[in-house]
Amino acid sequence: IVWWKCYRSEKQYVGFATLPNQVHRKSVKKGFDFTLMVAGESGMGKSTLVNSLFLTDLYKDRKLLNAEERINQTVEIIKHTVDIEEKGVKLKLTIVDTPGFGDAVNNNECWKPITDYIDQQFEQYFRDESGLNRKNIQDNRVHCCLYFIPPFGHGLRPVDVEFMKALHEKVNVVPLIAKADCLTPNEIKKLKDRVREEIERFGIKVYQFPECDSDEDEEFKQLDKELKECCPLAVIGSNTVVEARGQRVRGRLYPWGIVEVENQSHCDFVKLRNMLIRSHMHDLKDVTCDVHYENYRAQCIQDMTSKLTQDNRMESPIPILPLSTPDVETDRLIKMKDEEVNCYVIMGNITYIG
Amino acid sequence: TPHSCKTVPGPGMGDFSYVGIDAILEQMRRKAMKQGFELNIMVVGQSGLGKSTLMNTLFKSKVSRKSVQATSQEKIPKTIHIKSVSHDIEEKGVRMKLTVIDTPGFGDQINNENCWQPIMKFINAQYEQYLQEEININRKKRIPDSRVHCCIYFIPPTGHCLRPLDVEFMRRLSKVVNIVPVIAKADTLTLEERDFFKQKIREELRANGIDVYPQKEFDEDAEDRMINDKIREMIPFAVVGSDQEYQVNGRRLLGRKTKWGTIEVENIAHCEFAYLRDLLIRTHMENIKDITSSIHYEVYRVRRLNENNTAVAHANGLPQHHMTSHEM
């Protein structure tokens, strides 16, 4: 294979510069999908925030449980799906809600239904990807988990730490300080510093924003820097419109003033929305596919093969392929049969015998 | 239970009803630009049909095998060789790794029986390589794609009809790769002869059940079908290639200069090179790659998986391990 670098002048236009447009056209036709999980105790403003982010009204038929009803409630997983279309771009948005999380008296391992759910989606995708008909695989993997930290305490509580650690290697965790309108700017700063320090101290791997490309413009780089310095983002949501400074805005009306959700000096809502939707949605999906899912898959294969050598039974959703041409393989198979092997799995360059 | 509902803006939201999801297109574009694109084109046809020149003309660079190797005299090899040459080319910030796969020796022997075999083997070997990488435990983030996206088949400009070799080759290979047949060195045909030839070729392709690109069964929707029907009425494109420039009416153009006039390669009144270029590069390149990965490769993969299940079952005297129903 010979490599050459060729640069051409304007007049020698070939036309493959249209490639991004061709890909673009295909994507617009197909549409996008995005799965967002929200987790945190009841009353942290999760539903309101989701409605504010996507300008939807997903929860209008919701019935809130009282304390007595909540005694026996377990953590549920509820999915809402919304089709959003803007400027010809179609997005199928799935919100995965986790009501009941952290609400019980004893919250031991209350994250288990959530981690199980995430794993199930990975497993489903793994099966689909390994199957014979891959035409219309549905991607239900969770691309991002917004975790709502209460603003009332002095940093992370044990349940916050345990939850994030249980999830940080399965999904992109984005911690948020909820209901930030009960804090003064100073208090917010202190809380953010404290949470950042604890995240590092406890080894919690929250979602990392990718480095800016060197060729990005200065404005973008500046915004990126501000975003990173602001984490964890302190958010306020609202389902109502109020009048402030002569304009109608999304906000919360208090006797002492009006909180404007989209006012960047009031909270980080705009930063969250921009990050989640306008600048990092694609990266969130990429990290889910390239890192979290691949880790799951590799682990799954290893688990299956070690289980295989243990109890001689095989249930493989993954394809089995010989290393070399079928002829060489048949010899090997026959040889193995003589050794009274029940079955075996060859994956990549490794052969596991059971 | 999941339920669907349309976007419901809050009361009196006015122009707050903008979430900004169209920005994802820009995010995708940035990523694609960063990663660059890959394209693998194979050229098949007898010696002397202008394959190398056509590649150079298409990409306006010396990308073909001949431009890279110094060959004083072109010798016809005794067997078919498969030779890959890769280039990094760039245009308006879009980077592409172009690989041109040449097949010198094809159709040049006295006995050309089975001359499609080495080519078929090569194409399948690329699918196999991709498959092995895909099932690896620790796989690369982006699997390098060496699969042949498109095979340009050069038909000699006899003016009569397809030869048995042409039919045999295209019949077999159209099942595993996108075939784009072209009439080579079309400057030996008058327009009437060209139309007659094309019609004969289309009839013969139909009669032999040969599906060339763009295949009717892969049209995605009515819009696609409309565009592709027009293309199907025009193929095979009658092409002329050239990497020499001549002065014509005050402009410098790629062409072939003869005593009776200058053939302008990019002039659609002269030949159909521009249509081929537009199809392969400007409009259908992404689609060609799509069909390769989502159809041809998938067919190969399914066959391999089934083959292997049978082999495992036989060797162990077990009943065949059927893939569970949700996978079919």
XYZ file of C-alpha atoms in Angstrom, chain A residues 1-8 10-29 32-33 53-58 60 78-87 89-91 124 127-135 211 213 215-216 239-241 247-250 262 273-283 285-286 290-291 293-294 297-299 301-302 314-326 329-330 333-334 336-337 341-344 346-350 352, chain B residues 1-13 16-35 37-38 57-63 67-68 84-97 99 128 130-142 218 220-221 223-224 227 245 252 266 277-287 289-290 293-295 297-298 301-309 311-318 321 323-324 326-328:
246
model
C 0.000 0.000 0.000
C 1.463 3.321 -1.021
C 0.550 6.597 0.633
C 0.638 10.013 -1.017
C -0.633 13.350 0.117
C -2.414 15.289 -2.579
C -3.728 18.791 -2.273
C -5.647 20.326 -5.039
C -9.743 25.404 -6.369
C -10.156 24.771 -10.076
C -9.582 21.077 -9.664
C -12.757 20.563 -7.711
C -13.641 16.891 -7.536
C -16.759 17.268 -5.458
C -16.381 14.940 -2.495
C -16.606 17.958 -0.231
C -20.342 17.223 -0.479
C -19.832 14.114 1.640
C -20.798 15.765 4.921
C -24.000 16.926 3.242
C -24.720 13.423 2.002
C -24.285 12.089 5.534
C -26.344 15.001 6.804
C -29.189 14.199 4.441
C -29.175 10.579 5.517
C -29.285 11.560 9.206
C -32.102 14.019 8.732
C -34.095 11.326 6.971
C -31.960 10.825 15.960
C -32.688 9.238 19.280
C -35.367 21.440 28.953
C -37.489 19.988 26.222
C -40.460 22.332 26.359
C -42.803 19.441 26.945
C -45.485 18.550 29.402
C -44.702 14.932 30.072
C -49.505 16.276 33.357
C -40.791 4.540 33.956
C -40.127 5.528 30.367
C -41.679 8.473 28.569
C -41.129 8.845 24.846
C -41.527 12.097 22.989
C -41.046 12.856 19.312
C -39.609 16.309 18.840
C -39.133 17.970 15.495
C -37.300 21.229 14.908
C -36.125 22.731 11.646
C -34.620 17.435 12.444
C -36.446 14.638 14.208
C -35.482 13.502 17.670
C -30.545 -6.242 24.613
C -28.041 -9.597 21.526
C -29.400 -7.513 18.699
C -25.939 -6.587 17.497
C -24.862 -10.238 17.526
C -27.986 -11.502 15.861
C -28.668 -12.393 12.281
C -31.071 -9.624 11.395
C -29.515 -6.295 12.240
C -31.635 -4.154 10.020
C -11.181 18.744 25.153
C -10.337 21.084 19.249
C -9.310 24.796 15.546
C -12.444 25.838 17.403
C -43.440 24.972 34.250
C -44.892 28.437 34.499
C -44.469 31.711 32.699
C -40.948 40.196 29.272
C -42.688 36.871 29.595
C -40.190 34.326 30.870
C -40.113 30.871 32.393
C -33.024 31.199 31.508
C -29.494 22.811 28.095
C -26.744 23.915 25.771
C -24.428 21.194 26.932
C -26.989 18.418 26.866
C -28.646 19.284 23.590
C -26.765 21.789 21.574
C -23.146 20.836 22.015
C -22.613 17.502 23.705
C -25.494 15.241 22.787
C -23.446 13.472 20.162
C -20.477 13.019 22.468
C -23.925 9.007 22.775
C -20.409 8.293 21.556
C -17.488 3.407 22.696
C -16.764 3.151 26.400
C -21.167 -0.404 26.190
C -17.823 -1.831 25.077
C -19.674 -6.312 26.241
C -16.098 -7.289 27.063
C -17.086 -8.135 30.615
C -17.981 -12.207 27.059
C -15.455 -12.914 29.780
C -23.374 -22.805 26.799
C -25.938 -20.224 26.012
C -24.312 -17.883 23.673
C -26.037 -14.889 22.205
C -22.821 -13.974 20.498
C -21.627 -15.289 17.171
C -19.064 -18.029 17.169
C -16.538 -17.998 14.417
C -13.433 -19.969 13.583
C -10.146 -18.181 13.317
C -9.183 -19.404 9.924
C -10.797 -20.947 6.902
C -13.535 -23.514 7.460
C -11.381 -25.434 11.549
C -13.141 -28.694 10.785
C -13.287 -29.523 15.665
C -12.867 -33.196 14.934
C -11.684 -31.742 19.926
C -14.522 -34.142 19.599
C -15.640 -31.877 24.575
C -19.237 -30.815 24.868
C -18.865 -27.497 23.228
C -16.479 -24.653 22.891
C -13.863 -19.291 19.923
C -13.886 -15.578 19.994
C -11.278 -13.408 18.376
C -8.014 -15.116 19.074
C -9.044 -16.999 22.163
C -12.322 -21.491 25.485
C -45.939 2.139 30.068
C -44.312 4.497 27.645
C -46.594 6.903 25.882
C -45.950 9.339 23.107
C -46.944 12.952 22.989
C -45.985 15.816 20.755
C -44.033 18.792 21.945
C -46.360 20.983 23.942
C -44.897 24.406 24.472
C -45.849 26.101 27.718
C -48.525 28.782 27.661
C -47.485 31.857 25.753
C -44.006 30.548 25.103
C -39.049 30.221 23.633
C -40.245 27.081 21.904
C -36.806 26.356 20.541
C -34.997 23.488 22.175
C -32.096 23.463 19.779
C -31.970 19.832 18.709
C -30.981 20.719 15.169
C -27.577 21.525 16.616
C -26.890 17.809 16.683
C -26.375 17.929 12.946
C -23.526 20.349 13.462
C -22.068 18.109 16.159
C -22.165 15.185 13.750
C -20.630 17.192 10.980
C -17.732 18.284 13.181
C -17.076 14.735 14.183
C -17.244 13.489 10.597
C -14.890 16.202 9.436
C -12.483 15.325 12.219
C -12.550 11.618 11.461
C -14.026 9.501 5.261
C -12.900 6.286 3.628
C -9.683 11.835 -13.999
C -12.310 11.171 -11.350
C -10.118 12.326 -8.510
C -8.115 14.858 -10.468
C -4.923 13.400 -9.052
C -2.527 10.681 -9.875
C -4.231 8.083 -7.711
C 0.904 6.706 -11.487
C 2.582 5.303 -8.440
C -4.291 -1.574 -3.735
C -3.083 1.994 -3.714
C -4.228 4.420 -1.016
C -4.166 8.184 -0.948
C -5.122 10.857 1.536
C -6.960 13.538 -0.368
C -8.537 16.676 0.921
C -11.071 19.138 -0.393
C -12.592 22.131 1.391
C -11.611 20.722 4.744
C -13.059 17.287 4.039
C -10.446 14.573 4.297
C -10.771 11.279 2.503
C -8.684 8.152 2.429
C -8.127 3.356 -1.974
C -14.009 -11.440 6.798
C -14.161 -6.595 9.213
C -16.173 -9.389 10.792
C -13.240 -10.681 12.813
C -12.629 -7.211 14.138
C -16.287 -6.759 14.954
C -16.517 -9.889 17.069
C -13.302 -9.262 18.914
C -13.579 -8.901 22.666
C -11.615 -5.687 22.697
C -12.479 -4.028 19.485
C -11.279 -0.808 17.983
C -13.425 2.268 18.395
C -13.580 2.689 14.674
C -32.681 -1.009 -2.149
C -35.528 3.602 0.353
C -38.522 5.700 -0.555
C -37.901 10.173 -3.614
C -34.976 7.768 -3.911
C -33.829 9.776 -8.619
C -5.520 19.537 -20.377
C -8.354 24.816 -20.075
C -16.472 16.894 -18.645
C -18.500 11.450 -11.332
C -21.645 12.968 -9.895
C -23.082 9.556 -9.082
C -19.981 8.128 -7.475
C -18.779 11.201 -5.681
C -21.143 14.085 -5.413
C -24.467 12.439 -4.719
C -24.353 8.718 -4.050
C -21.052 8.087 -2.334
C -22.584 7.788 1.113
C -25.337 5.574 -0.220
C -21.040 2.802 1.351
C -24.332 2.284 3.148
C -22.187 -2.151 4.991
C -25.871 -2.673 5.665
C -26.631 -5.163 2.891
C -21.686 -7.170 4.422
C -24.695 -8.315 6.426
C -22.015 -12.144 7.986
C -25.227 -14.135 8.199
C -23.806 -16.747 5.869
C -20.660 -17.084 7.966
C -22.555 -17.338 11.221
C -24.821 -20.041 9.843
C -21.900 -21.904 8.295
C -20.162 -21.974 11.575
C -23.144 -23.103 13.600
C -19.798 -26.882 11.576
C -19.886 -26.768 15.369
C -23.017 -28.874 15.506
C -21.671 -31.519 13.151
C -18.355 -31.786 14.894
C -20.036 -32.333 18.223
C -22.800 -34.561 16.993
C -25.226 -32.073 18.415
C -27.757 -24.779 17.447
C -30.105 -18.840 16.647
C -33.047 -17.931 18.853
C -35.661 -12.916 18.118
C -32.476 -12.820 16.165
C -33.995 -13.856 12.856
